[in-house]
Short mmCIF file of C-alpha atoms and ligand atoms in Angstrom, two decimals:
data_model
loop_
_atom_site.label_atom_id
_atom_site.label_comp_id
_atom_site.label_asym_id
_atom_site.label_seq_id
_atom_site.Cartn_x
_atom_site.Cartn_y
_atom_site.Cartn_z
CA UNK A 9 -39.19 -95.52 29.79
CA UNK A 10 -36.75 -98.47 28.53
CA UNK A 11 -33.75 -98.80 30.21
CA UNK A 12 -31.75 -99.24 27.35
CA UNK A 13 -32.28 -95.31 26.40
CA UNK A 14 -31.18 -94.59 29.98
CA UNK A 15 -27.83 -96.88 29.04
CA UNK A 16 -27.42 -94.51 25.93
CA UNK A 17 -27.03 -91.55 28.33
CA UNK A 18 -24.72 -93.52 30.50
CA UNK A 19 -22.42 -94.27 27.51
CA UNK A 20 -22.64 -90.67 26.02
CA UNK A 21 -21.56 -89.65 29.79
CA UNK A 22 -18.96 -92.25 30.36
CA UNK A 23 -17.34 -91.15 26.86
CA UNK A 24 -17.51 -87.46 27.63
CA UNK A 25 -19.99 -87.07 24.52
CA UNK A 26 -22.89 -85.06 24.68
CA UNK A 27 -25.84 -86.11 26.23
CA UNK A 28 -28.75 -87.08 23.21
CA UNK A 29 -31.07 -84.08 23.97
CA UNK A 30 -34.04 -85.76 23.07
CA UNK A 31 -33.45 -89.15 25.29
CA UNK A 32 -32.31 -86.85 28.18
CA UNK A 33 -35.76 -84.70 27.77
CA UNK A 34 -37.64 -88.60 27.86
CA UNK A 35 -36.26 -89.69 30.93
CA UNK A 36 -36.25 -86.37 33.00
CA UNK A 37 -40.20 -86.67 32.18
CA UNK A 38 -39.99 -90.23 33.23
CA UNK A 39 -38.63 -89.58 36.14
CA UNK A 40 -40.79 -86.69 36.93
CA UNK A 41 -43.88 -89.11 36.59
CA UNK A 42 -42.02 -91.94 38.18
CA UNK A 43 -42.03 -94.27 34.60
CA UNK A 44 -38.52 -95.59 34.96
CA UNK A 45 -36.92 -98.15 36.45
CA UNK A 46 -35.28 -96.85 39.99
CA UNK A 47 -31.85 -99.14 39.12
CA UNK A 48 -31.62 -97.24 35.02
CA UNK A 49 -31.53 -93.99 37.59
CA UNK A 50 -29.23 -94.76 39.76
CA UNK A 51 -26.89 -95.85 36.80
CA UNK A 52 -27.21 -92.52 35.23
CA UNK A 53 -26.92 -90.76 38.47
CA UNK A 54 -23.31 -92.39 39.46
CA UNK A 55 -22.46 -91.73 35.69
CA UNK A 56 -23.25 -88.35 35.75
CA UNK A 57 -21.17 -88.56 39.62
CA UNK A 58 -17.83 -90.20 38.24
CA UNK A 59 -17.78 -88.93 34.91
CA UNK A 60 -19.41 -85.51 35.59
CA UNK A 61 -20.82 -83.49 32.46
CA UNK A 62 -20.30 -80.69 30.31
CA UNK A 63 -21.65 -77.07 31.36
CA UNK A 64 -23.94 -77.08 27.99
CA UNK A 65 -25.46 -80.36 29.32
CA UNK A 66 -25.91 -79.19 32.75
CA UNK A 67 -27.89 -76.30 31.64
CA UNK A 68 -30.00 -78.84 29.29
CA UNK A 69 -30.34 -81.13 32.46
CA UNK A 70 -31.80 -78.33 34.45
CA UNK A 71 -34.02 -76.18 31.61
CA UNK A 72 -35.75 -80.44 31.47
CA UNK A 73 -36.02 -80.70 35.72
CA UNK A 74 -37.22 -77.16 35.43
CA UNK A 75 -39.96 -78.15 32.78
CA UNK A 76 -40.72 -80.99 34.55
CA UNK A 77 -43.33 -79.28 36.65
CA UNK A 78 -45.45 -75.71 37.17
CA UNK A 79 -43.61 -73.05 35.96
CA UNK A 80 -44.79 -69.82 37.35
CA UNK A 81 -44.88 -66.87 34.85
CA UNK A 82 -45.17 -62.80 35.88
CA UNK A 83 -47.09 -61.08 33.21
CA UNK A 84 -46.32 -57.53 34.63
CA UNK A 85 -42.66 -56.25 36.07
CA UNK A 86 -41.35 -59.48 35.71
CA UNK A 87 -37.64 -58.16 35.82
CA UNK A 88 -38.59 -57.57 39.62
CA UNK A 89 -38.99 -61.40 40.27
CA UNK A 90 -35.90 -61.66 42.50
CA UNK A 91 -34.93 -65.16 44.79
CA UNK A 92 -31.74 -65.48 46.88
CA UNK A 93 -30.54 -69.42 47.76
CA UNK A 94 -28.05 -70.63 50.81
CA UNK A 95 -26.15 -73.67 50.92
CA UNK A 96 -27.26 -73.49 54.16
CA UNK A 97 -24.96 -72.47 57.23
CA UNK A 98 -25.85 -72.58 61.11
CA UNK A 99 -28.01 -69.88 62.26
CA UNK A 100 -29.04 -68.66 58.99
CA UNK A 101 -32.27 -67.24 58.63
CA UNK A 102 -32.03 -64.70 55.96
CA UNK A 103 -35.06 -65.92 54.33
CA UNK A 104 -37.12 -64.26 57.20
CA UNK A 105 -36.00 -61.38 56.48
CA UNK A 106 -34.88 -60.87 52.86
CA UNK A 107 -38.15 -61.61 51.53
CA UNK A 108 -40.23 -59.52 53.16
CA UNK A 109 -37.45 -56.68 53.28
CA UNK A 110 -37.42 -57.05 49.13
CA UNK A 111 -41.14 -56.89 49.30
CA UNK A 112 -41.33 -53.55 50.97
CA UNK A 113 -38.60 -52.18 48.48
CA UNK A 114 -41.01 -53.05 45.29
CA UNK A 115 -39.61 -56.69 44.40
CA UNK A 116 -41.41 -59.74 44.11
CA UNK A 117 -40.43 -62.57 45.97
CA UNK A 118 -41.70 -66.14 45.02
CA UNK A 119 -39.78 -68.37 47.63
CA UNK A 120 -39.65 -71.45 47.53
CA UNK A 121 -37.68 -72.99 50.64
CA UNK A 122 -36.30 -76.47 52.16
CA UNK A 123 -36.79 -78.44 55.18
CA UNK A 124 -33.64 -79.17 57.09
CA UNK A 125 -31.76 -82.08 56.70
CA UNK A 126 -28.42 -82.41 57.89
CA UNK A 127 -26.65 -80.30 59.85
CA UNK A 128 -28.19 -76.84 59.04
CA UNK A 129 -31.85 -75.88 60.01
CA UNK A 130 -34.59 -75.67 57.10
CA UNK A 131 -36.32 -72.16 56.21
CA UNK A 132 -39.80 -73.99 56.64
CA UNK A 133 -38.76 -75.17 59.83
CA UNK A 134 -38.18 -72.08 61.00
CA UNK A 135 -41.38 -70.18 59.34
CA UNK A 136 -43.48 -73.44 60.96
CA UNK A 137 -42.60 -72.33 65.04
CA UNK A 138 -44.95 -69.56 64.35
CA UNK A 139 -48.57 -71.45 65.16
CA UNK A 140 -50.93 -71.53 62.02
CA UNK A 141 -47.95 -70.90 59.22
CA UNK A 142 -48.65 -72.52 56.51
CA UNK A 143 -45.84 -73.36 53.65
CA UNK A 144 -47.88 -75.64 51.59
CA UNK A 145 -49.15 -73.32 48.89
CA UNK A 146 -49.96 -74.40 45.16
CA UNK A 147 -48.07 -72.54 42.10
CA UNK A 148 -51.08 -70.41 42.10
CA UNK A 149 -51.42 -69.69 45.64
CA UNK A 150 -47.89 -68.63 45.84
CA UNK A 151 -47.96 -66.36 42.60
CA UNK A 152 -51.67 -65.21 43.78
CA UNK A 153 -49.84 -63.82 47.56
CA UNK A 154 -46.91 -62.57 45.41
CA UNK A 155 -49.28 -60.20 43.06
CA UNK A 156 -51.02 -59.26 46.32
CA UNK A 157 -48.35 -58.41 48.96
CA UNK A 158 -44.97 -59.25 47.30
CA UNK A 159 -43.21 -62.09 48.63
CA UNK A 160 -43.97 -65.37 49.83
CA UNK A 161 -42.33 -68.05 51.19
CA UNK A 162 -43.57 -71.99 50.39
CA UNK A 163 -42.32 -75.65 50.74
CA UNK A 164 -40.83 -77.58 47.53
CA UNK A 165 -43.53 -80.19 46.84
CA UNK A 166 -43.76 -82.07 43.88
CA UNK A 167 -45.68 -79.59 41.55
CA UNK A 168 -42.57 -77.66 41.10
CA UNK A 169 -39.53 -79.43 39.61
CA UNK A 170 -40.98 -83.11 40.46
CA UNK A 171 -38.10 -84.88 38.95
CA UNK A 172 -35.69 -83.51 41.47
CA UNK A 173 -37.43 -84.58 44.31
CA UNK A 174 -37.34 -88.50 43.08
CA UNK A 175 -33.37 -88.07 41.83
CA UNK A 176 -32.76 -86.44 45.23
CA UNK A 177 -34.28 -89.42 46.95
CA UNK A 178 -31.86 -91.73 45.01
CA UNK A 179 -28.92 -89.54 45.36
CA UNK A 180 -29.32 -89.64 49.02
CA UNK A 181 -28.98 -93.28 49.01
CA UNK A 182 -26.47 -93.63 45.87
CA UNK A 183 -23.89 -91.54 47.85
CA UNK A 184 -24.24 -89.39 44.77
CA UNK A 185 -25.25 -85.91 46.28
CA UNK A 186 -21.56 -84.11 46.47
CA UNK A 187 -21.66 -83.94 42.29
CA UNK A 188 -21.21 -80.13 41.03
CA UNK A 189 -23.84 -80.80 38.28
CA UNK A 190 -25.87 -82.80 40.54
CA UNK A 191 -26.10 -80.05 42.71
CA UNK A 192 -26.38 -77.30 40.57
CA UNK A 193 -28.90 -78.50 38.27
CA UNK A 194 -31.10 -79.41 41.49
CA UNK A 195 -31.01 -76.07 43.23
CA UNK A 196 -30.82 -73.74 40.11
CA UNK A 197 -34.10 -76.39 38.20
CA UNK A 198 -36.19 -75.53 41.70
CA UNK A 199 -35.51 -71.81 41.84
CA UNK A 200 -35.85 -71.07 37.67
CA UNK A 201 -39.27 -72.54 38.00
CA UNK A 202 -40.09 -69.50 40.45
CA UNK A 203 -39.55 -67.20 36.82
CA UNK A 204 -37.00 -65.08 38.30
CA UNK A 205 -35.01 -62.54 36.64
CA UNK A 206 -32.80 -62.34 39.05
CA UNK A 207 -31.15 -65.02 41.75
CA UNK A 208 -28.27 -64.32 43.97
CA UNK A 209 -26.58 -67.17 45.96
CA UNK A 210 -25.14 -67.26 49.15
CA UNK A 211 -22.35 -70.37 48.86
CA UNK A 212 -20.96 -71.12 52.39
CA UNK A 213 -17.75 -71.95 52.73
CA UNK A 214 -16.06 -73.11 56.09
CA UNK A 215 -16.00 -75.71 58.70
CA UNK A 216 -19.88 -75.35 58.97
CA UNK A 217 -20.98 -75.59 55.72
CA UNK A 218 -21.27 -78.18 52.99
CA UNK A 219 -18.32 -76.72 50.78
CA UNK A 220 -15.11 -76.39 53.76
CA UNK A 221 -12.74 -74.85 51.00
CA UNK A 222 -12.55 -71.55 48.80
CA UNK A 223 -11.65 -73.44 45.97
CA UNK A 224 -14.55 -75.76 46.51
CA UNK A 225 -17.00 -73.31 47.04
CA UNK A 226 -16.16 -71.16 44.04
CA UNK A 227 -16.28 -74.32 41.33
CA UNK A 228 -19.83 -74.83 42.91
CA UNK A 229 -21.13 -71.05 42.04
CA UNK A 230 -19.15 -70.87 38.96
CA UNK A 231 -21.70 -73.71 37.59
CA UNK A 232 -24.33 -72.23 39.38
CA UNK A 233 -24.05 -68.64 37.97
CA UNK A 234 -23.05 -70.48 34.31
CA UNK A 235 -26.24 -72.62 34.08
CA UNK A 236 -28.81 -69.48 35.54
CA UNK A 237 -27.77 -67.31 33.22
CA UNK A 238 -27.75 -69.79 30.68
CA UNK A 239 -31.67 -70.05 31.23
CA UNK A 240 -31.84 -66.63 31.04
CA UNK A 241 -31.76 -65.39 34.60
CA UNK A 242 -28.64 -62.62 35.97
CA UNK A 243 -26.93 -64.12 38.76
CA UNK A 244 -24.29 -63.61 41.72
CA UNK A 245 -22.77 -65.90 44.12
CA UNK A 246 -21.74 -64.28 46.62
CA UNK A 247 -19.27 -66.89 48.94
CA UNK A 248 -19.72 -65.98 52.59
CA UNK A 249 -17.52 -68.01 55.46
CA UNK A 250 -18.96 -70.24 57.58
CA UNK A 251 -17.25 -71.50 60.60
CA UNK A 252 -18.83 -69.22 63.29
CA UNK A 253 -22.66 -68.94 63.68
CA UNK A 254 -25.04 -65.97 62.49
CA UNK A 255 -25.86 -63.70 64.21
CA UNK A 256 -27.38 -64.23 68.05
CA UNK A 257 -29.88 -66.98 67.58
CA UNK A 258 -29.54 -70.69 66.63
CA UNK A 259 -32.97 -72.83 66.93
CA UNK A 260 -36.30 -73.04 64.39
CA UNK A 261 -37.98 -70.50 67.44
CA UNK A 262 -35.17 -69.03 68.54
CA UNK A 263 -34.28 -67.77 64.43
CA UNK A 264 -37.84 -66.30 64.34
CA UNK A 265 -37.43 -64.07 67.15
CA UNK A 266 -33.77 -62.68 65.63
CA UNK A 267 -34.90 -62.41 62.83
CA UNK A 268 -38.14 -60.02 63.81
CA UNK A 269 -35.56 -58.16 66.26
CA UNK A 270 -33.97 -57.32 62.86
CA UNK A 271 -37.12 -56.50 61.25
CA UNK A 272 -37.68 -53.63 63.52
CA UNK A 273 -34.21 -52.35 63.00
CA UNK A 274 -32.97 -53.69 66.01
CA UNK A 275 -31.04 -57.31 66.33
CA UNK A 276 -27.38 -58.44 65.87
CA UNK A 277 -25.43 -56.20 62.97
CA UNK A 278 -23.89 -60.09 61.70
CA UNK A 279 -27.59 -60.62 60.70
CA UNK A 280 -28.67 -57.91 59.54
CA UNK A 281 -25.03 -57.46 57.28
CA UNK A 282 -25.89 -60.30 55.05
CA UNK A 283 -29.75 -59.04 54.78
CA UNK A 284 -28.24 -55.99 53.68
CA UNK A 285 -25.09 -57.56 51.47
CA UNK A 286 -27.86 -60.02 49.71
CA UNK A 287 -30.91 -57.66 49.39
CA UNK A 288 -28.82 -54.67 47.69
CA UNK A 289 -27.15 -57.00 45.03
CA UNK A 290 -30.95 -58.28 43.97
CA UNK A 291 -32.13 -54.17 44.26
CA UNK A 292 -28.69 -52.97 41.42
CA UNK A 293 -29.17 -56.55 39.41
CA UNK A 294 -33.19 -55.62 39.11
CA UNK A 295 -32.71 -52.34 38.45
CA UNK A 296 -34.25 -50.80 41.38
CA UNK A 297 -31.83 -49.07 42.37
CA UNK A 298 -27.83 -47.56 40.45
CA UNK A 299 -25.32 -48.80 42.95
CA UNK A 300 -24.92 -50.73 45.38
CA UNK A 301 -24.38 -48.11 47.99
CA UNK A 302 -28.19 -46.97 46.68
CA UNK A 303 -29.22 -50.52 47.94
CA UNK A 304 -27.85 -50.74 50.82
CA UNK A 305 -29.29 -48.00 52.16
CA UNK A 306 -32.46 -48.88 50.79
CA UNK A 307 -32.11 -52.05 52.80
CA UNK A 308 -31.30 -50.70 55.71
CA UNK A 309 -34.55 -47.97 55.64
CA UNK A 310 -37.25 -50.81 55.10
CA UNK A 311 -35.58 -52.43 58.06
CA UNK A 312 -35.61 -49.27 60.41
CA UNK A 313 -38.86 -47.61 59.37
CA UNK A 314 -41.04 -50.86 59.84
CA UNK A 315 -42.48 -51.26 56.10
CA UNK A 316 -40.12 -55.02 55.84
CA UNK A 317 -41.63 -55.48 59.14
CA UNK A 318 -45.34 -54.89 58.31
CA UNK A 319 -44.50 -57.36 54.90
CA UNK A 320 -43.73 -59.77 57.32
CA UNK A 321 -46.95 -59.06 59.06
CA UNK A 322 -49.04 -59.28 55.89
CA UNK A 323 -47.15 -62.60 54.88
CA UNK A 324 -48.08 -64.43 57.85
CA UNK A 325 -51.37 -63.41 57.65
CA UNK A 326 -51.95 -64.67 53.62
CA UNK A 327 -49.88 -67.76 55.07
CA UNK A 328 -52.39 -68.65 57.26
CA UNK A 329 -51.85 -67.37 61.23
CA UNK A 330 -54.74 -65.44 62.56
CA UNK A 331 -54.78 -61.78 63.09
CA UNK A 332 -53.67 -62.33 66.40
CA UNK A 333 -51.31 -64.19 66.70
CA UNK A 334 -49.99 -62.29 63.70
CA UNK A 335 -49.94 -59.16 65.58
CA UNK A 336 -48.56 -60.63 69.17
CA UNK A 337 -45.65 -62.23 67.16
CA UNK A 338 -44.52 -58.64 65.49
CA UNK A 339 -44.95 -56.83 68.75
CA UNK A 340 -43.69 -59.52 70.81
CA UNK A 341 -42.50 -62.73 69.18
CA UNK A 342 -42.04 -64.90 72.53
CA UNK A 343 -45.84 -64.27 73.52
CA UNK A 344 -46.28 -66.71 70.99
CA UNK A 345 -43.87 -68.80 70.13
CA UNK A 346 -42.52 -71.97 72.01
CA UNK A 347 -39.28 -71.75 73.56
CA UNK A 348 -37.57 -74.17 76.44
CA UNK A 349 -38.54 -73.77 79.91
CA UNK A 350 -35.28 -75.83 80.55
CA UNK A 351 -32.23 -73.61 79.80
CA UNK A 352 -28.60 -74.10 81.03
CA UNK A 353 -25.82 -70.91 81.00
CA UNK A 354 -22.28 -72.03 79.20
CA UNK A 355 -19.54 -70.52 80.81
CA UNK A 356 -16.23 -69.59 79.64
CA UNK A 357 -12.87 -70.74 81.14
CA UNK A 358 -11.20 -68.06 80.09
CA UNK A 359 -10.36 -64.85 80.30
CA UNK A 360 -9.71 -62.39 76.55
CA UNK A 361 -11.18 -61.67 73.55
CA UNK A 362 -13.89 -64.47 72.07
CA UNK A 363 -11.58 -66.21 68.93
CA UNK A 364 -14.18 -68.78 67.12
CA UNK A 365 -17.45 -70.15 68.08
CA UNK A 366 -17.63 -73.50 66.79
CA UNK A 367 -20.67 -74.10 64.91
CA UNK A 368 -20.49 -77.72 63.98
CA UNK A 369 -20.33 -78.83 67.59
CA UNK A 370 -23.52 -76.35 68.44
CA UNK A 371 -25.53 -77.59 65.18
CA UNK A 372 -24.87 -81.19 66.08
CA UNK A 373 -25.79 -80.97 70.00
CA UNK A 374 -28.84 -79.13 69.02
CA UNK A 375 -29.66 -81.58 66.40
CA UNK A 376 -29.38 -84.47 68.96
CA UNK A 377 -31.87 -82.29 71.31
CA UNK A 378 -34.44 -82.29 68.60
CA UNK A 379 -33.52 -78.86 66.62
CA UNK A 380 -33.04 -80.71 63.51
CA UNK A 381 -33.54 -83.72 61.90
CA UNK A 382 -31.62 -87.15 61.53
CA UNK A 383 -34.32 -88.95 59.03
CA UNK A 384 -36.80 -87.32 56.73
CA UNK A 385 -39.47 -88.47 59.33
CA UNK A 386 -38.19 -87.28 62.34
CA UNK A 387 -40.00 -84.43 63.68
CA UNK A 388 -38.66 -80.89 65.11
CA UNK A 389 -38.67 -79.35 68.66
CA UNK A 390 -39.34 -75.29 68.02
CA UNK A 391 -37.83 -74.71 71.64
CA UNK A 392 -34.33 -76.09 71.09
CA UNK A 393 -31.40 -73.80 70.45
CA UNK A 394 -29.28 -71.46 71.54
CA UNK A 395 -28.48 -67.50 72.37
CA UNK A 396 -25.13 -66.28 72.36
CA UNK A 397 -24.24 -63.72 74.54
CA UNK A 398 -20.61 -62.99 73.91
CA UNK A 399 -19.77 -62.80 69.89
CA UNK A 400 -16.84 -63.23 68.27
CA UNK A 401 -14.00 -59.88 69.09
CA UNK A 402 -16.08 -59.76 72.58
CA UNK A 403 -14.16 -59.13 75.48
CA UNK A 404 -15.12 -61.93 78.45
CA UNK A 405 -14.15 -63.01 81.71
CA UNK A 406 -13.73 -66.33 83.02
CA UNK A 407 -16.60 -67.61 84.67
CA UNK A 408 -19.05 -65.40 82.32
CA UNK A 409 -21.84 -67.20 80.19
CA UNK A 410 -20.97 -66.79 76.97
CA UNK A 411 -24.07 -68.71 75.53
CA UNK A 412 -27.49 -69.73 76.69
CA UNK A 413 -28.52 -73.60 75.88
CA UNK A 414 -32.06 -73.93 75.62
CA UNK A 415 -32.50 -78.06 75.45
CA UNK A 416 -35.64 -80.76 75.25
CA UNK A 417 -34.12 -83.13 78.03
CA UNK A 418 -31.25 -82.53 80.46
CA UNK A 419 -27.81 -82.48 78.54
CA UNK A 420 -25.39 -84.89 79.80
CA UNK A 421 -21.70 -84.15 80.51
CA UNK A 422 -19.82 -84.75 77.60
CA UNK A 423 -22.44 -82.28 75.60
CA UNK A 424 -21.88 -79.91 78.26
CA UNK A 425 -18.15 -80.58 77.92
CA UNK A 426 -18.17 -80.38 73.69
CA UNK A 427 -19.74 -76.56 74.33
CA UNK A 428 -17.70 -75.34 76.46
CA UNK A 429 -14.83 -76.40 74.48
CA UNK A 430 -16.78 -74.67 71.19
CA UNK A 431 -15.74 -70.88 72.26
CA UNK A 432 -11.97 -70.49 71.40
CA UNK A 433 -11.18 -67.19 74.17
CA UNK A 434 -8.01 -65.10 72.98
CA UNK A 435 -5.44 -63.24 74.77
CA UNK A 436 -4.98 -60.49 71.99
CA UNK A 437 -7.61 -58.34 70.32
CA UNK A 438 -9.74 -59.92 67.59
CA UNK A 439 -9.90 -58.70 64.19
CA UNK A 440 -13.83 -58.98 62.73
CA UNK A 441 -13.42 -60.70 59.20
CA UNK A 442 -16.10 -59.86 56.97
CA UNK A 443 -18.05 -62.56 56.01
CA UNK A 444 -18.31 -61.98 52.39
CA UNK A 445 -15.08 -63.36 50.75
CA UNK A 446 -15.42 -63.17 47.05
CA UNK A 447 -18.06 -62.98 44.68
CA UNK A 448 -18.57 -64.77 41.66
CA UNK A 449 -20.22 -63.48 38.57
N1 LIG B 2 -30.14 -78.49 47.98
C1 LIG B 2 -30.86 -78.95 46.95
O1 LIG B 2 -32.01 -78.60 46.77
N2 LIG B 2 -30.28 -79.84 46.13
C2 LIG B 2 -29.01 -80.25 46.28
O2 LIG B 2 -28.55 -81.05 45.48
C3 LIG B 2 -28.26 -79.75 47.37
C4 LIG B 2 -28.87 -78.86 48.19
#
């Protein structure tokens, strides 16, 4: 594509005009094939960053990145296509669980999930501890598992929404990634090619998470909801905090056995809260079931009676682990899964109620032991992460481990030091906060 078209957008962009539909539709294709010149991108891209752009040309921008690729379609029920997103937060592995929990309630769930980068673990990550998972599936593998067993849950490649991944590439290096259309266009592009009726997001907000304010966190959902529903699909954000870590477990492993402790009813209430909070808003907005009360409760039964469980079960198996392996892991997840023979016990100083937990300092510690990645290349340890042991309101005494570090090579002081100055102990009770605080819609 010439670059001069690509300096038309600019212009439209840097005088807050509309974006020439037709041009815009050219170079999202170009891009998708790779036909444009990498330094016409990057000017658009920091246009589209400074200036930003108008919701109507947001939802154009991401209907083209959406076309870009395979779109799947759903002949039959399609209003029970459902997806959920994260901004991703430390320790959260709802994926596990919400798709197969959806699954046993009737839904179809065509995941598509991220690697991590940054900060916050990747869902494939996670789903690739378990030996013999496998997360590269085709468009028609994933709808083909879908129709079988209901959910699935596969790596973005390049067949779905290929533009974004070459714009993402570039806004890595452009220092264009924090742009609200940016952003929204790439995540809500990615997750309309799945045909969903329904999406709900989970926005972090909080020390640990990519948006730290309220205010932040709502402008980003407000475009997401806007430009899903403007292609058609219903939509909730639902803005959680993020400052202390989900649930018990932190670590690819470590999330894989919390989150089948969950799946058979069982595991830390934090977890399975937000399973419950995010899988009855996609039950009411599908129609499933007439309140959310209704799907609550229907959350909670596929959880306790073992039928999100045996989902899981059947997903691994269409996902490539044998039968059993598949089995061992349901009945007992650490028969077969790696975890660190080299653990150390974090003790608290004090004596009180557990305050905060910071999750920053845990995510970047683990990080540096291997539990997630610096560079696109580097490559995960499974067995790196963390339990805790006392949770947030927990009475503790001085001298008690409060967390359990499972680590790749023996930590030195000062990352000994920066956990145990992560747990903030107070003298008065502790109030639980809820971790939903708004939702958008
Ligand atoms: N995740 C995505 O897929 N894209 C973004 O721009 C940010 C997070």
């Amino acid at each position: 594509m010439k670059s001069e078209k690509v300096s038309k957008l600019c212009d439209s962009i840097k005088n807050s005009q509309p974006m020439d539909k037709n041009i815009l539709s050219k170079f999202i294709a170009a891009v998708a094939t790779r036909d444009v010149e990498i330094s016409a991108a990057e000017s658009w891209l920091k246009a589209v960053h400074k200036y930003g752009i108008s919701p109507q040309d947001t939802i154009a921008l991401t209907n083209q990145m959406m076309n870009s690729g395979s779109v799947l379609t759903w002949k039959e029920n399609s209003h029970l296509v459902v997806d959920k997103h994260s901004t991703g937060g430390v320790g959260d592995k709802m994926s596990l669980m919400l798709a197969p929990a959806l699954a046993a309630c009737g839904l179809k769930v065509p995941m598509l999930a991220g690697r991590g980068l940054g900060h916050t673990g990747g869902t494939i990550d996670k789903l690739e501890s378990i030996p013999g998972f496998n997360c590269d599936l085709s468009p028609q593998q994933m709808q083909s598992i879908v129709q079988e067993i209901g959910c699935c849950i596969a790596a973005q490649n390049d067949s779905i929404a290929p533009a974004d991944g070459l714009l993402y590439a570039i806004r890595d290096v452009t220092n264009t990634i924090d742009s609200i259309p940016l952003i929204t266009a790439s995540i809500i592009s990615k997750k309309a090619a799945e045909g969903l009726h329904s999406l709900v997001l989970d926005v972090k907000c909080g020390t640990a998470a990519f948006m730290k304010t309220e205010q932040d966190a709502t402008e980003l959902a407000k475009s997401m909801v806007a430009v899903a529903n403007g292609l058609g699909i219903k939509c909730k954000a639902q803005i959680t905090a993020m400052d202390n870590p989900i649930g018990s477990h932190i670590g690819n492993s470590l999330e894989v056995i919390e989150s089948i402790d969950v799946l058979k009813g069982k595991g830390h209430l934090d977890t399975r809260n937000l399973v419950i909070l995010q899988g009855s808003a996609l039950l009411l907005m599908s129609g499933v079931v007439g309140s959310s009360t209704e799907g609550e409760a229907l959350i909670g039964q596929v959880l306790d009676d073992g039928s999100a469980l045996t989902k899981f079960h059947e997903m691994c198996l269409q996902q490539g682990v044998n039968d059993e392996i598949a089995h061992q892991l349901c009945q007992d997840p650490l028969s077969v899964l790696p975890l660190s023979g080299q653990k150390i016990d974090i003790i608290s100083q004090h004596s009180g109620y557990v305050n905060s937990i910071d999750s920053m300092a845990l995510a970047e510690i683990a990080r540096k032991h291997g539990a997630g990645r610096f560079s696109i290349e580097d490559t995960i340890i499974p067995e790196v992460g963390f339990i805790i042991k006392k949770h947030i309101g927990e009475k503790i005494e001085s001298g008690q481990c409060w967390m359990e570090f499972y680590h790749s090579r023996q930590p030195t002081d000062d990352e000994i030091k920066q956990l145990s100055r992560s747990i903030t102990v107070s003298k008065d009770i502790i109030d639980k906060q809820s971790r939903l605080i708004v939702v958008v819609d």
